[in-house]
């Protein structure tokens, strides 16, 4: 077990890059003590925690064009673009079975990040003390406007990225002096500011949660500031970052399986390239 924290950004199907990174870790027996994932990062982490190489990539490659997983049928049943009932149900039980036993018996600490709508605050759901961790993972990956809110213990949640897109500071606050961060955008990427149209849609969709609307409106600015902080932490040698080397053209709900496969392979090859540097970082005494 590596005494370090692994932090995983979201990005919906751009998470195919993360799937490649995590599969490379599994092939090299790299088991991190703590894993924290946001949105697609949380979903990818589940197969990493259960030690199932290739599972996350296979699901997205086989079902990205299945409307029960992403699309109209998912929307009808889930009131959102992603079919979580299909993903956690038929897919995980029958089609691409999830190893529930391995997942439940892991000694790794696993945390998923979601946003509490009422409080407009980040919530860290931990596997060891969460009554319905699959529901928490669904909440973490419920994209604003594209997914319904998820109710847990009487409160409502959406995508963790609304308040904390990359929980690198959380990992440092946990006392780890070794933090590995996996991003799904290249080093130069910065989010464009929220348009007036998007702000109006936020106001319409989340009128019950005025503080949440404020957070959603400022997501791009806070994301871009965090990217600058990550660059500084990386430069100082406090964290190790794995990110796509080139601009990612895969969309959040990409249907092109060739592009998804290419991104997955990029995650594998670019992680293999930096493995020696990563191990050097992990073994270095601060």
Coordinates of C-alpha atoms in Angstrom, one line a residue, residues 10-271:
X10 CA -14.2 14.4 -13.3
X11 CA -15.1 15.3 -16.9
X12 CA -17.7 12.6 -17.9
X13 CA -16.4 10.6 -20.8
X14 CA -13.1 12.5 -20.8
X15 CA -12.6 10.2 -17.8
X16 CA -11.5 7.6 -20.3
X17 CA -8.0 9.2 -19.8
X18 CA -8.3 8.5 -16.1
X19 CA -9.4 4.9 -16.8
X20 CA -6.2 4.4 -18.7
X21 CA -4.1 5.9 -15.9
X22 CA -5.8 3.7 -13.2
X23 CA -5.5 0.5 -15.3
X24 CA -1.8 1.3 -15.6
X25 CA -1.6 1.7 -11.8
X26 CA -3.3 -1.7 -11.3
X27 CA -1.0 -3.4 -13.8
X28 CA 1.9 -2.1 -11.8
X29 CA 0.4 -3.1 -8.4
X30 CA 0.2 0.6 -7.3
X31 CA -2.4 0.7 -4.6
X32 CA -2.9 4.1 -3.0
X33 CA -3.9 4.4 0.7
X34 CA -6.5 7.0 0.0
X35 CA -8.5 7.7 -3.2
X36 CA -10.7 10.8 -3.6
X37 CA -12.8 11.1 -6.8
X38 CA -15.1 13.7 -8.2
X39 CA -17.9 12.9 -10.7
X40 CA -16.4 10.6 -13.4
X41 CA -13.3 10.4 -11.3
X42 CA -15.5 8.7 -8.6
X43 CA -17.0 6.3 -11.1
X44 CA -13.6 5.3 -12.5
X45 CA -12.2 4.9 -8.9
X46 CA -14.8 2.2 -8.2
X47 CA -13.3 -0.2 -10.7
X48 CA -9.8 0.8 -9.4
X49 CA -10.8 0.0 -5.8
X50 CA -12.3 -3.4 -6.9
X51 CA -9.1 -4.1 -8.9
X52 CA -10.9 -4.7 -12.2
X53 CA -8.5 -3.7 -15.0
X54 CA -10.3 -2.5 -18.1
X55 CA -13.8 -2.5 -16.6
X56 CA -14.4 1.3 -16.7
X57 CA -13.2 1.6 -20.3
X58 CA -15.2 -1.4 -21.4
X59 CA -18.4 0.1 -20.0
X60 CA -18.0 3.4 -21.8
X61 CA -16.8 1.8 -25.1
X62 CA -19.7 -0.7 -25.2
X63 CA -22.5 1.4 -23.9
X64 CA -21.8 5.1 -24.8
X65 CA -24.3 4.8 -27.7
X66 CA -26.9 2.9 -25.6
X67 CA -29.8 5.3 -24.8
X68 CA -30.3 3.4 -21.5
X69 CA -26.9 4.5 -20.4
X70 CA -26.6 7.9 -22.0
X71 CA -29.6 9.4 -23.7
X72 CA -33.4 9.5 -24.1
X73 CA -34.2 6.3 -22.2
X74 CA -31.9 7.2 -19.4
X75 CA -33.6 10.6 -19.1
X76 CA -37.0 9.0 -18.9
X77 CA -36.1 6.7 -16.0
X78 CA -33.5 8.9 -14.2
X79 CA -34.7 12.5 -15.1
X80 CA -31.1 13.0 -16.3
X81 CA -28.8 12.2 -19.2
X82 CA -27.0 9.3 -17.4
X83 CA -28.8 6.0 -16.7
X84 CA -27.5 5.3 -13.2
X85 CA -30.1 2.6 -12.6
X86 CA -28.8 0.8 -15.7
X87 CA -25.2 1.4 -14.8
X88 CA -25.4 0.2 -11.2
X89 CA -28.0 -2.4 -12.1
X90 CA -28.0 -4.5 -15.2
X91 CA -24.5 -3.4 -16.4
X92 CA -22.8 -3.9 -13.0
X93 CA -24.6 -7.1 -12.2
X94 CA -24.9 -8.9 -15.6
X95 CA -23.1 -7.2 -18.5
X96 CA -19.8 -6.0 -17.0
X97 CA -20.0 -7.4 -13.5
X98 CA -18.7 -5.4 -10.6
X99 CA -16.7 -7.2 -8.0
X100 CA -18.7 -6.2 -5.0
X101 CA -16.8 -8.5 -2.7
X102 CA -13.4 -7.0 -3.6
X103 CA -14.8 -3.5 -3.3
X104 CA -16.3 -4.1 0.1
X105 CA -13.2 -5.8 1.5
X106 CA -10.6 -3.3 0.3
X107 CA -8.4 -1.6 2.9
X108 CA -8.1 1.5 0.9
X109 CA -9.9 4.6 2.0
X110 CA -12.3 5.8 -0.7
X111 CA -14.0 9.2 -0.7
X112 CA -16.3 10.7 -3.3
X113 CA -17.0 14.4 -3.5
X114 CA -20.5 15.8 -4.0
X115 CA -22.2 19.2 -3.6
X116 CA -24.9 19.8 -1.0
X117 CA -27.6 21.9 -2.8
X118 CA -29.2 23.4 0.3
X119 CA -25.9 24.5 1.8
X120 CA -23.9 25.0 -1.4
X121 CA -21.1 23.2 0.3
X122 CA -18.8 20.3 -0.5
X123 CA -19.6 17.0 1.0
X124 CA -17.1 14.2 1.3
X125 CA -18.8 10.8 1.4
X126 CA -16.5 8.1 2.7
X127 CA -17.0 4.4 1.8
X128 CA -16.4 3.2 5.4
X129 CA -19.2 5.2 6.9
X130 CA -21.8 5.8 4.1
X131 CA -25.0 3.9 4.2
X132 CA -25.5 4.0 0.4
X133 CA -22.1 4.6 -1.3
X134 CA -23.5 3.9 -4.8
X135 CA -26.1 6.7 -4.2
X136 CA -23.3 9.0 -3.0
X137 CA -21.3 8.2 -6.2
X138 CA -24.3 9.0 -8.3
X139 CA -24.6 12.3 -6.5
X140 CA -20.9 13.0 -7.1
X141 CA -21.4 12.5 -10.9
X142 CA -24.8 14.2 -11.4
X143 CA -23.8 17.0 -13.8
X144 CA -25.6 20.3 -13.3
X145 CA -28.5 20.8 -15.7
X146 CA -27.9 17.3 -17.2
X147 CA -28.9 15.2 -14.2
X148 CA -31.5 15.3 -11.5
X149 CA -30.4 16.1 -7.9
X150 CA -29.9 13.1 -5.7
X151 CA -31.5 12.9 -2.3
X152 CA -29.5 11.4 0.6
X153 CA -30.8 11.6 4.1
X154 CA -33.3 14.3 3.3
X155 CA -30.8 16.6 1.5
X156 CA -30.1 17.1 -2.1
X157 CA -26.8 16.7 -4.0
X158 CA -25.3 17.3 -7.4
X159 CA -21.8 17.0 -9.0
X160 CA -19.0 17.7 -6.6
X161 CA -17.3 19.9 -9.2
X162 CA -19.9 22.6 -8.5
X163 CA -18.0 23.4 -5.3
X164 CA -14.7 21.4 -5.4
X165 CA -13.7 20.2 -8.9
X166 CA -10.3 18.7 -7.8
X167 CA -9.9 18.0 -4.0
X168 CA -6.2 18.5 -3.9
X169 CA -6.4 20.8 -0.9
X170 CA -8.5 18.2 0.9
X171 CA -5.8 15.6 0.3
X172 CA -3.1 17.9 1.7
X173 CA -5.3 18.8 4.7
X174 CA -5.6 15.0 5.4
X175 CA -1.9 15.1 6.2
X176 CA -0.5 13.5 3.1
X177 CA 2.8 14.9 1.9
X178 CA 2.5 12.7 -1.2
X179 CA -0.5 13.5 -3.4
X180 CA -1.0 12.3 -7.0
X181 CA -3.5 14.2 -9.1
X182 CA -5.0 12.9 -12.3
X183 CA -6.6 15.6 -14.5
X184 CA -8.6 15.2 -17.7
X185 CA -7.6 18.4 -19.4
X186 CA -4.2 19.6 -20.7
X187 CA -2.0 22.1 -18.9
X188 CA -3.2 25.1 -20.9
X189 CA -6.9 24.5 -20.6
X190 CA -9.0 27.1 -18.8
X191 CA -12.8 27.1 -18.6
X192 CA -14.6 29.9 -20.4
X193 CA -16.8 32.2 -18.2
X194 CA -20.4 31.2 -17.7
X195 CA -22.7 32.7 -20.4
X196 CA -25.8 34.7 -19.5
X197 CA -27.8 31.8 -21.0
X198 CA -26.3 29.3 -18.7
X199 CA -26.8 31.5 -15.7
X200 CA -30.5 31.8 -16.6
X201 CA -30.7 28.1 -16.9
X202 CA -29.1 27.7 -13.5
X203 CA -31.5 30.2 -12.0
X204 CA -34.5 28.3 -13.5
X205 CA -33.3 24.8 -12.5
X206 CA -32.0 25.6 -9.0
X207 CA -34.3 28.4 -7.9
X208 CA -34.8 26.6 -4.6
X209 CA -31.1 26.9 -3.9
X210 CA -29.9 30.5 -4.2
X211 CA -26.5 29.9 -2.7
X212 CA -25.9 27.0 -5.1
X213 CA -26.7 29.3 -8.0
X214 CA -23.9 31.6 -6.9
X215 CA -21.5 28.7 -6.8
X216 CA -22.5 27.5 -10.2
X217 CA -22.1 30.9 -11.7
X218 CA -18.5 31.1 -10.5
X219 CA -17.4 27.6 -11.3
X220 CA -15.2 28.6 -14.2
X221 CA -13.3 31.3 -12.2
X222 CA -12.8 29.0 -9.3
X223 CA -11.7 26.1 -11.6
X224 CA -9.2 28.3 -13.3
X225 CA -7.8 29.6 -10.0
X226 CA -7.4 26.0 -8.9
X227 CA -5.5 25.1 -12.0
X228 CA -3.0 27.9 -11.3
X229 CA -2.7 26.6 -7.7
X230 CA -2.1 23.1 -9.0
X231 CA 0.7 24.4 -11.3
X232 CA 2.4 26.0 -8.3
X233 CA 2.1 23.0 -6.1
X234 CA 3.5 20.8 -8.9
X235 CA 6.4 23.2 -9.4
X236 CA 7.2 23.1 -5.7
X237 CA 7.2 19.3 -5.8
X238 CA 4.4 19.0 -3.3
X239 CA 2.1 17.1 -5.7
X240 CA 2.6 14.9 -8.8
X241 CA 0.2 15.6 -11.7
X242 CA -0.7 13.3 -14.6
X243 CA -2.7 15.1 -17.3
X244 CA -3.2 14.8 -21.0
X245 CA -0.2 16.1 -22.9
X246 CA -2.4 17.5 -25.8
X247 CA -5.7 19.2 -26.0
X248 CA -8.6 16.8 -25.4
X249 CA -11.2 16.8 -28.2
X250 CA -13.5 14.2 -26.5
X251 CA -16.8 15.8 -25.4
X252 CA -18.4 15.1 -22.0
X253 CA -21.0 12.8 -23.7
X254 CA -18.8 11.6 -26.6
X255 CA -20.3 8.9 -28.9
X256 CA -17.3 8.4 -31.1
X257 CA -15.8 5.1 -29.9
X258 CA -12.6 5.6 -31.8
X259 CA -11.9 8.9 -30.0
X260 CA -12.7 7.3 -26.6
X261 CA -10.4 4.4 -27.3
X262 CA -7.6 6.8 -28.3
X263 CA -8.0 8.8 -25.1
X264 CA -7.9 5.6 -23.0
X265 CA -4.7 4.5 -24.8
X266 CA -3.2 8.0 -24.2
X267 CA -3.9 7.6 -20.5
X268 CA -2.1 4.3 -20.5
X269 CA 0.9 5.3 -22.6
X270 CA 1.4 8.7 -20.8
X271 CA 1.3 7.0 -17.4

